[in-house]
Coordinates of C-alpha atoms in Angstrom, one line a residue:
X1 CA 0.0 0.0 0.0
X2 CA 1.2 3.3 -1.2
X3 CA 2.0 5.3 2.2
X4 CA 2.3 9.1 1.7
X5 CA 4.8 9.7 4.7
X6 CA 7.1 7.0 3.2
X7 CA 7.0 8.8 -0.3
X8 CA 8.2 12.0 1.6
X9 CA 10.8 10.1 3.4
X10 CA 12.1 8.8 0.5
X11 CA 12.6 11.8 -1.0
X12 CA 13.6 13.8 2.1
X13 CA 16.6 10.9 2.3
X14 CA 17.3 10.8 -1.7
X15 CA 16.6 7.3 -2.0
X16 CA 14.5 7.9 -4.0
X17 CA 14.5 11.3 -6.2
X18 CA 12.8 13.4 -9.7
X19 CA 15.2 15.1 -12.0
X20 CA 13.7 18.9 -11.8
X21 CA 17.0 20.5 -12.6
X22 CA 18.2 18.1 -14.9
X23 CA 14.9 18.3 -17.1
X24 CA 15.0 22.1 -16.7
X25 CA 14.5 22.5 -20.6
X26 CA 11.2 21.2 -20.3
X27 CA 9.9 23.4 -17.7
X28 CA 11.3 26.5 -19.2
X29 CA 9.5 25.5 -22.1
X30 CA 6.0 25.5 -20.6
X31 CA 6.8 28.5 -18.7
X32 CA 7.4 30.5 -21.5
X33 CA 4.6 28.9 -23.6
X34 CA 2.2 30.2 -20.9
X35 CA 4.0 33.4 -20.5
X36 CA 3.6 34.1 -24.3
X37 CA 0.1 33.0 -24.0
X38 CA -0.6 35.5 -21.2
X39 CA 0.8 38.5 -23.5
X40 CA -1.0 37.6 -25.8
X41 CA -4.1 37.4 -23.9
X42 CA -3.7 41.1 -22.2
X43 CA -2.5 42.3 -25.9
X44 CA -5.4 40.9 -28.0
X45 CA -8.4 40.1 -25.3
X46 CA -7.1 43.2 -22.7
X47 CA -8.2 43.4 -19.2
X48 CA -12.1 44.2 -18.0
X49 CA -11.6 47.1 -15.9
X50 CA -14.1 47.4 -13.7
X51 CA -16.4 50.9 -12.8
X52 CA -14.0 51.6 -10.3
X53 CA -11.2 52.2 -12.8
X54 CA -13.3 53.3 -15.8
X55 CA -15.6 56.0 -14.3
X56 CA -19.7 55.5 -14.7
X57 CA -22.8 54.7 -13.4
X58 CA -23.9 51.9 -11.8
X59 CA -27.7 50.2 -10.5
X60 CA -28.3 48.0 -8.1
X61 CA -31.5 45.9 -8.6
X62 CA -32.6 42.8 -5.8
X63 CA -35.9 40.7 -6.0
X64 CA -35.7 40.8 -9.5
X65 CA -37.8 37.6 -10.9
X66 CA -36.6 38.0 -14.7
X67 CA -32.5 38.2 -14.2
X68 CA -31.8 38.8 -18.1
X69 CA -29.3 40.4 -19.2
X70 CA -30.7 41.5 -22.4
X71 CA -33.3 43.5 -20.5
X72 CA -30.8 45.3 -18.7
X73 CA -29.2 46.1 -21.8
X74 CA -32.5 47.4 -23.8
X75 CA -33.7 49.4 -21.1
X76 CA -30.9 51.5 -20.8
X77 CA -30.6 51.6 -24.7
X78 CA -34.2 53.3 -25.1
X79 CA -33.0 55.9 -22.8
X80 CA -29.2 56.9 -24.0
X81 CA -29.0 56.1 -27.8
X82 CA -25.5 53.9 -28.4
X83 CA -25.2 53.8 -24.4
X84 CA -23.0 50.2 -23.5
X85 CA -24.5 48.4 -20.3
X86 CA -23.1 45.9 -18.5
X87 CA -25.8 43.8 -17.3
X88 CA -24.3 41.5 -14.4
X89 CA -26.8 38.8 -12.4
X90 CA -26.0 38.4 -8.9
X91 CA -27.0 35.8 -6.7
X92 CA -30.5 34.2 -7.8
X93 CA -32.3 37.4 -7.8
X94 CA -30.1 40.5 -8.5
X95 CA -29.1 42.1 -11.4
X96 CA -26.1 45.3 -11.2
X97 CA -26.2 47.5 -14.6
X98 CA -22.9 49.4 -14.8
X99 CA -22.7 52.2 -18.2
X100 CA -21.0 55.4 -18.8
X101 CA -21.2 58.2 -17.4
X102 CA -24.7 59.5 -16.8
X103 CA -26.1 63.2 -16.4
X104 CA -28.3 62.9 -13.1
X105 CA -31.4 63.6 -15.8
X106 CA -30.4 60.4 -17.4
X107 CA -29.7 58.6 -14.1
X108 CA -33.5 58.8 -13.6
X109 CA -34.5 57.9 -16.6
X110 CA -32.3 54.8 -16.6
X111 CA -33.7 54.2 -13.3
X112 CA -37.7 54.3 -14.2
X113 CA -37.1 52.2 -17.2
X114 CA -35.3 49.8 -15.0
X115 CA -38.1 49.5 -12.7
X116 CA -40.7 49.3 -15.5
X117 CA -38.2 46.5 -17.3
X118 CA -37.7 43.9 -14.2
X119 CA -41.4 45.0 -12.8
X120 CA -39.5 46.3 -9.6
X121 CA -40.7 49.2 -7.3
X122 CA -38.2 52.1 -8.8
X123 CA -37.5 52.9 -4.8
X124 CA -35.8 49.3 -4.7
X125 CA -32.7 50.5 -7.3
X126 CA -29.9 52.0 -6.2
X127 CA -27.3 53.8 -8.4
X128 CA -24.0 55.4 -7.4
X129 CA -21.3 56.9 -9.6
X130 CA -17.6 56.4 -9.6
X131 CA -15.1 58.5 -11.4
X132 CA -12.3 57.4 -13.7
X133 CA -9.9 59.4 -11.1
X134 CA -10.0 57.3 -8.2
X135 CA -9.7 53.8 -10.1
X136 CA -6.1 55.8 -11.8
X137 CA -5.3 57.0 -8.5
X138 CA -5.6 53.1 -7.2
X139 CA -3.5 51.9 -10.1
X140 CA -0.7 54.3 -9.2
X141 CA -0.4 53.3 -6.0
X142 CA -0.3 49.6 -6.8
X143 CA 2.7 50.2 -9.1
X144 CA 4.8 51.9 -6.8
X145 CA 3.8 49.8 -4.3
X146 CA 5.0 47.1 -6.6
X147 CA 8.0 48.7 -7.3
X148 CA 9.2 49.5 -3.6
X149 CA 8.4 45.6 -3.0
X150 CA 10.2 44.2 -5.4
X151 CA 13.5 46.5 -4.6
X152 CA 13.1 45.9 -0.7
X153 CA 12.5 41.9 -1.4
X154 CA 15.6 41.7 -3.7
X155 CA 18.2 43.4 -1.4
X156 CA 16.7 41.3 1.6
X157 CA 16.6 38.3 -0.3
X158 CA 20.6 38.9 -1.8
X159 CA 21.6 40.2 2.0
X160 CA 19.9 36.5 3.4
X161 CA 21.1 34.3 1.5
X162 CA 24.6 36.1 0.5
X163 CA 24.0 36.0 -2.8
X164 CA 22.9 38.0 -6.0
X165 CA 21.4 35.4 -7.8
X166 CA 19.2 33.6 -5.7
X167 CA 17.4 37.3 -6.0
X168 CA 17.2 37.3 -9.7
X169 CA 15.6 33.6 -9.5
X170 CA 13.1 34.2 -6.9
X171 CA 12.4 37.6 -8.8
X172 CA 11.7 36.1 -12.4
X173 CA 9.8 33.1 -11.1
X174 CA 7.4 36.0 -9.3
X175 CA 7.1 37.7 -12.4
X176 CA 6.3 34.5 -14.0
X177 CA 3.1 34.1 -11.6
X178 CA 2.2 37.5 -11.7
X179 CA 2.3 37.8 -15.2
X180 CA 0.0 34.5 -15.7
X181 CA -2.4 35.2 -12.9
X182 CA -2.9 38.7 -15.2
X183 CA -3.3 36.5 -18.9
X184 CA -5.9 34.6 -17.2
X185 CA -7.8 37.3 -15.6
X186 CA -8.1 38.9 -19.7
X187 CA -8.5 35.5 -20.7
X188 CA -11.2 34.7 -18.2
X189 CA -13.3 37.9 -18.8
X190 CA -13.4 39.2 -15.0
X191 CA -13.4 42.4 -14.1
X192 CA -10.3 44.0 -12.9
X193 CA -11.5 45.8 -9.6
X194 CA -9.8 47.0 -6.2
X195 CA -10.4 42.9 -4.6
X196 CA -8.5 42.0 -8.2
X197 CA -5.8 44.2 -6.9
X198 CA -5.3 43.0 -3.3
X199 CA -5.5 39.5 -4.6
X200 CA -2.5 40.3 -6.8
X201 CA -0.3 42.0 -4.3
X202 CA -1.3 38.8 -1.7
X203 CA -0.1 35.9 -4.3
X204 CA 3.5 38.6 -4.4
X205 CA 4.1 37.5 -0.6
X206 CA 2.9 33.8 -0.9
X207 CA 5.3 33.2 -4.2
X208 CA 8.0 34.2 -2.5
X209 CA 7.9 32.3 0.9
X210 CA 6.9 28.9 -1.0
X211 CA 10.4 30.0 -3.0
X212 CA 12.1 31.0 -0.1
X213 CA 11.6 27.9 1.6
X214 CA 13.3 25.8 -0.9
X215 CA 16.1 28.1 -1.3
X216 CA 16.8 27.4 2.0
X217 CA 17.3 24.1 1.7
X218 CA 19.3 24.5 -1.5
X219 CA 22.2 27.2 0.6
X220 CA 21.9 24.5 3.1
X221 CA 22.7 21.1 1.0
X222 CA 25.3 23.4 -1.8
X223 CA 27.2 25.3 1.6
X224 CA 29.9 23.4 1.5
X225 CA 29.9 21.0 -2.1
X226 CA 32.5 22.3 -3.7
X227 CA 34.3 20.0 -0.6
X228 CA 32.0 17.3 -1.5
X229 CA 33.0 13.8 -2.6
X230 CA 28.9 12.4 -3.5
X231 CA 27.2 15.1 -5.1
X232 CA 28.2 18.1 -7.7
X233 CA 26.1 21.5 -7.2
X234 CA 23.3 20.9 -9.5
X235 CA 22.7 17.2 -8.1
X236 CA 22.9 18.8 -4.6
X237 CA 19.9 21.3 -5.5
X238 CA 18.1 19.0 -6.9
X239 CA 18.3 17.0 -3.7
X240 CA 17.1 20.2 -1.8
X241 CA 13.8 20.1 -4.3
X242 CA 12.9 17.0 -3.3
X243 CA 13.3 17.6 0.0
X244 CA 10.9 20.0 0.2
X245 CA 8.3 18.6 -2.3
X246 CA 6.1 17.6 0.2
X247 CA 5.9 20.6 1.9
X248 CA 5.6 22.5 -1.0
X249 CA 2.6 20.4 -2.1
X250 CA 0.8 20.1 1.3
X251 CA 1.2 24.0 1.7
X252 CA -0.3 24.2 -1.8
X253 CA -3.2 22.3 -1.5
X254 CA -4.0 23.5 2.3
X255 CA -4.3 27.8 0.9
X256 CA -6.0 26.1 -2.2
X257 CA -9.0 24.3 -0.4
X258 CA -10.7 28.0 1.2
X259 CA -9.7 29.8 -1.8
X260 CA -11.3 27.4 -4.3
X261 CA -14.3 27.1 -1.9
X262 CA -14.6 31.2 -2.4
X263 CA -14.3 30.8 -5.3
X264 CA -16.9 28.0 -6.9
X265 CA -19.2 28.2 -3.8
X266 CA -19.1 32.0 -2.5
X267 CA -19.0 33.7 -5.9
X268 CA -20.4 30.9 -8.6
X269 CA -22.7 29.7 -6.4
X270 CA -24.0 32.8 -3.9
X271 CA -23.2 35.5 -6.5
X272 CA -20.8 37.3 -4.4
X273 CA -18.9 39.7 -6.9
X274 CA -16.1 40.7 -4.6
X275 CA -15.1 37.8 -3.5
X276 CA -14.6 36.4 -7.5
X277 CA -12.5 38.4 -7.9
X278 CA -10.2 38.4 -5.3
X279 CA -10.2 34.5 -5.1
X280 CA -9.9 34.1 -8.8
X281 CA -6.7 36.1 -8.1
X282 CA -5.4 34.1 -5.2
X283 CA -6.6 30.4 -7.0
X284 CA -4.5 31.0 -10.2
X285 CA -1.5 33.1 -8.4
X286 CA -0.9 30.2 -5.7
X287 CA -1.0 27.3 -8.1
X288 CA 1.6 29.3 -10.3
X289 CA 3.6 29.9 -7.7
X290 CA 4.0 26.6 -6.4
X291 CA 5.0 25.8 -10.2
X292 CA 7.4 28.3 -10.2
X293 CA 8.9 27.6 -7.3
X294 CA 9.4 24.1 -7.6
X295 CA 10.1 24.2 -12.2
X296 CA 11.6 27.7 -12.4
X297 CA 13.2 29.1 -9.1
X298 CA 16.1 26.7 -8.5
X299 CA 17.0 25.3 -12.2
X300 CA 17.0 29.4 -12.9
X301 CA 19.5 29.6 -9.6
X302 CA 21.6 26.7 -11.2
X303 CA 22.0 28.0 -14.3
X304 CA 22.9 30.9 -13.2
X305 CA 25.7 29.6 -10.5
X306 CA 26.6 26.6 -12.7
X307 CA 29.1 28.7 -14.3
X308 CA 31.4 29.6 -11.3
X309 CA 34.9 28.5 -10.8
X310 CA 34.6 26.8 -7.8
X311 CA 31.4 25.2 -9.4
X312 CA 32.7 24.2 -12.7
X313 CA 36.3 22.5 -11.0
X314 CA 34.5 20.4 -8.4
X315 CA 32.1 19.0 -11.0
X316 CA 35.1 17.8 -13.3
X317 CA 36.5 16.7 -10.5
X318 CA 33.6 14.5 -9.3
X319 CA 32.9 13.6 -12.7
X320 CA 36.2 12.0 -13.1
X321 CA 35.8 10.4 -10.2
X322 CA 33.1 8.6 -11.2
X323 CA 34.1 7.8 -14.4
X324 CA 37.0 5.8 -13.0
X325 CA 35.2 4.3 -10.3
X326 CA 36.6 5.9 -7.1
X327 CA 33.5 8.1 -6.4
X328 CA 29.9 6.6 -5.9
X329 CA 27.8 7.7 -9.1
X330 CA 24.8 9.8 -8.5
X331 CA 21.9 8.9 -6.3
X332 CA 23.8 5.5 -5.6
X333 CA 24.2 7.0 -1.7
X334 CA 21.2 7.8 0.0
X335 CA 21.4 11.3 2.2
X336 CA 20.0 9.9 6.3
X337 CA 21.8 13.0 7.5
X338 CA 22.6 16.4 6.4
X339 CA 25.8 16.2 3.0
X340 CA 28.2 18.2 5.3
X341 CA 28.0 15.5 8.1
X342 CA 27.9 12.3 5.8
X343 CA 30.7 13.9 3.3
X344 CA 33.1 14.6 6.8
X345 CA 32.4 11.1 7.7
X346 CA 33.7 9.8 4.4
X347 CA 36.9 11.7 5.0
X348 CA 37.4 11.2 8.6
X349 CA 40.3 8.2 8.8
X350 CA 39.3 5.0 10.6
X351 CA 40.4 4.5 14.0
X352 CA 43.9 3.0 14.4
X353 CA 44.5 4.2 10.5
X354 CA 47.8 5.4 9.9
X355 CA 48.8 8.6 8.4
X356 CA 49.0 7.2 5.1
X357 CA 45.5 5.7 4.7
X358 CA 46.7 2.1 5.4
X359 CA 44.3 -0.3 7.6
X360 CA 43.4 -0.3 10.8
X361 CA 45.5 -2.4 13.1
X362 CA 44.4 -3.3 16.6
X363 CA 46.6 -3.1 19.6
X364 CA 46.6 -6.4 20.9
X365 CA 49.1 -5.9 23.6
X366 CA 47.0 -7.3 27.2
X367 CA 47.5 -4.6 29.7
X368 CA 49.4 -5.8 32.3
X369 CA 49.1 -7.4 35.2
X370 CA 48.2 -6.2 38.4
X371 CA 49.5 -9.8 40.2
X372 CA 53.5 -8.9 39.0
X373 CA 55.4 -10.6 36.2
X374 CA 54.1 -13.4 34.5
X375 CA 55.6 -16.6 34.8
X376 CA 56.8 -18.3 31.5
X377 CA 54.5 -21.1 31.5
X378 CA 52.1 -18.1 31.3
X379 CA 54.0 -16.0 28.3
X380 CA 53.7 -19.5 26.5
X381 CA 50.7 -19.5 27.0
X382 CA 50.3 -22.4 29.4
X383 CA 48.2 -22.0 32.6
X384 CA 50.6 -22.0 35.7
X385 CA 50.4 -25.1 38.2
X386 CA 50.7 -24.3 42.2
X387 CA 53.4 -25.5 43.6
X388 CA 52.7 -29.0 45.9
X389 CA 54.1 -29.1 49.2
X390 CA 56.4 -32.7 50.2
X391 CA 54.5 -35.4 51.5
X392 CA 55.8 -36.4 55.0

């Protein structure tokens, strides 16, 4: 029977492992298949901005028995010729009709011809307007909010970790989720609203700990390889993503459950337009992330350290090891402790070994003994007879 905690045991002690950074072509492939797919998407199909960031009116109908859309639409049509409504059902008996902007003339009118469409008491709509100023003002903000997070996250990232390049990994595989989470959005129709927004700054902090996490791992299985005698760099990370592919998974599928119950249930199901939004953000962001940071983030890290002196020698090194058959080959040594313990015990000399590397020998000298000098029956080893008295 397949047991779960074995599987992660397995990989935790590489006994048994998957090739992610070997395979790295493959990944990068789909990654930039969907990447191209999601410029494309915002390109050709755009964004839906919604009222808040377009400017116009909007009415509010509940209790509506008849939620068509194309009633919606023709009321507001016999009012304002070559007026566009969006006619949105919410729930199982609401309707919200958002157009351009309307003179407050035209705002009642809309509003009686509402009432007299969906056979609702005219007192029961409520319309509002929003300007085109705030949603920009909102949109401004984001960006630099954006943009101070993404300088601050790549100094503290480079400053943690010691390196530059673990912060240009963790970076493009973010970019790679954001980017994708956006394609679908213009893919998917929704509207782009303030909840959008917040959803999209929240999958920024959770694709970035789920990446964070594993880099950790890596700095602490590559600290010390390059004095390695079982694994090269790139074997070493790849050990670190296995490691951590159960936690990355469980963590994954524990934010997913709630946010795919928003989703499907609270918005699909109870008509909640808020909370669409911001889940459908949060559903696609956090399953991209956990792609990215498991496919992207740490064959981007070895590619980009793969290259380094230190790096390059100890793999040719290892390599030529192998090849002549004084170094175990790759995966042949499962990993029960941490590599810098199990590579010092490989190196530390046996005890009794000489200087040289020879065997062990054992002292066999007996200590000696407390009752004085042996006799020489006992040297030869003979057991010494007493001495016998004269018989009178």
């Amino acid at each position: 029977m397949f047991s779960f905690a074995a599987f992660g045991n397995d990989l935790h002690s590489g006994k048994r492992s998957f090739d992610f950074v070997a395979k790295r072509k493959i990944w990068y492939a789909i990654a930039v298949a969907m990447v191209v797919g999601s410029i494309l998407s915002l390109a050709l199909i755009r964004l839906n901005p919604g009222i808040e960031f377009r400017g116009g009116s909007e009415f509010q109908l509940s209790s509506v028995a008849d939620t068509s859309t194309i009633t919606g639409s023709d009321a507001v049509s016999s009012v304002v010729d070559g007026a566009e409504a969006r006619v949105t059902v919410v729930g199982d008996s609401g309707v919200r009709v958002q157009t351009e902007k309307l003179t407050p003339a035209e705002t009642e009118e809309v509003r009686a011809a509402l009432a007299e469409a969906y056979d609702v008491p005219e007192g029961d709509i409520t319309s509002s307007f929003v300007g085109a100023s705030w949603g920009s003002d909102v949109t401004k903000k984001a960006v630099q909010g954006l943009l101070i997070f993404v300088v601050l996250v790549g100094v503290i990232i480079a400053g943690y970790f010691r390196t530059w390049k673990m912060s240009v990994a963790a970076l493009i595989a973010l970019f790679h989720d954001l980017i994708i989470t956006a394609g679908l959005y213009a893919l998917t129709g929704f509207e782009v609203t303030p909840a959008s927004v917040i959803g999209f700054l929240t999958i920024l902090g959770y694709s970035l700990y789920d990446t964070v996490v594993v880099f950790d791992k890596v700095r602490e299985n590559t600290e010390r390889v390059t004095a390695s005698t079982r694994r090269t760099f790139e074997e070493a990370a790849n050990l670190a993503v296995n490691q951590t592919l159960v936690r990355s998974v469980n963590t994954s599928v524990v934010a997913l459950l709630p946010v795919a119950s928003i989703l499907f249930i609270g918005a699909f199901v109870l008509g909640a337009g808020t909370l669409k939004d911001i889940s459908l953000a949060l559903f696609i962001g956090i399953a991209a992330g956990t792609y990215s940071s498991i496919f992207i983030a740490t064959p981007l890290l070895v590619d980009l350290r793969r290259r380094e002196p230190e790096i390059v020698a100890h793999t040719r090194k290892l390599l030529k090891k192998r090849a002549e058959g004084t170094a175990p080959a790759a995966g042949s040594v499962p990993d029960f402790g941490t590599p810098d313990d199990a590579d010092e015990d490989e190196d530390r000399p046996a005890v009794g070994a000489g200087v040289g590397g020879g065997s062990a020998v054992v002292n066999a000298t007996p200590a000696p003994s407390r009752r004085g000098p042996a006799t020489r029956k006992e040297s030869s080893g003979q057991r010494a007879q007493p001495k016998r008295g004269k018989r009178r």
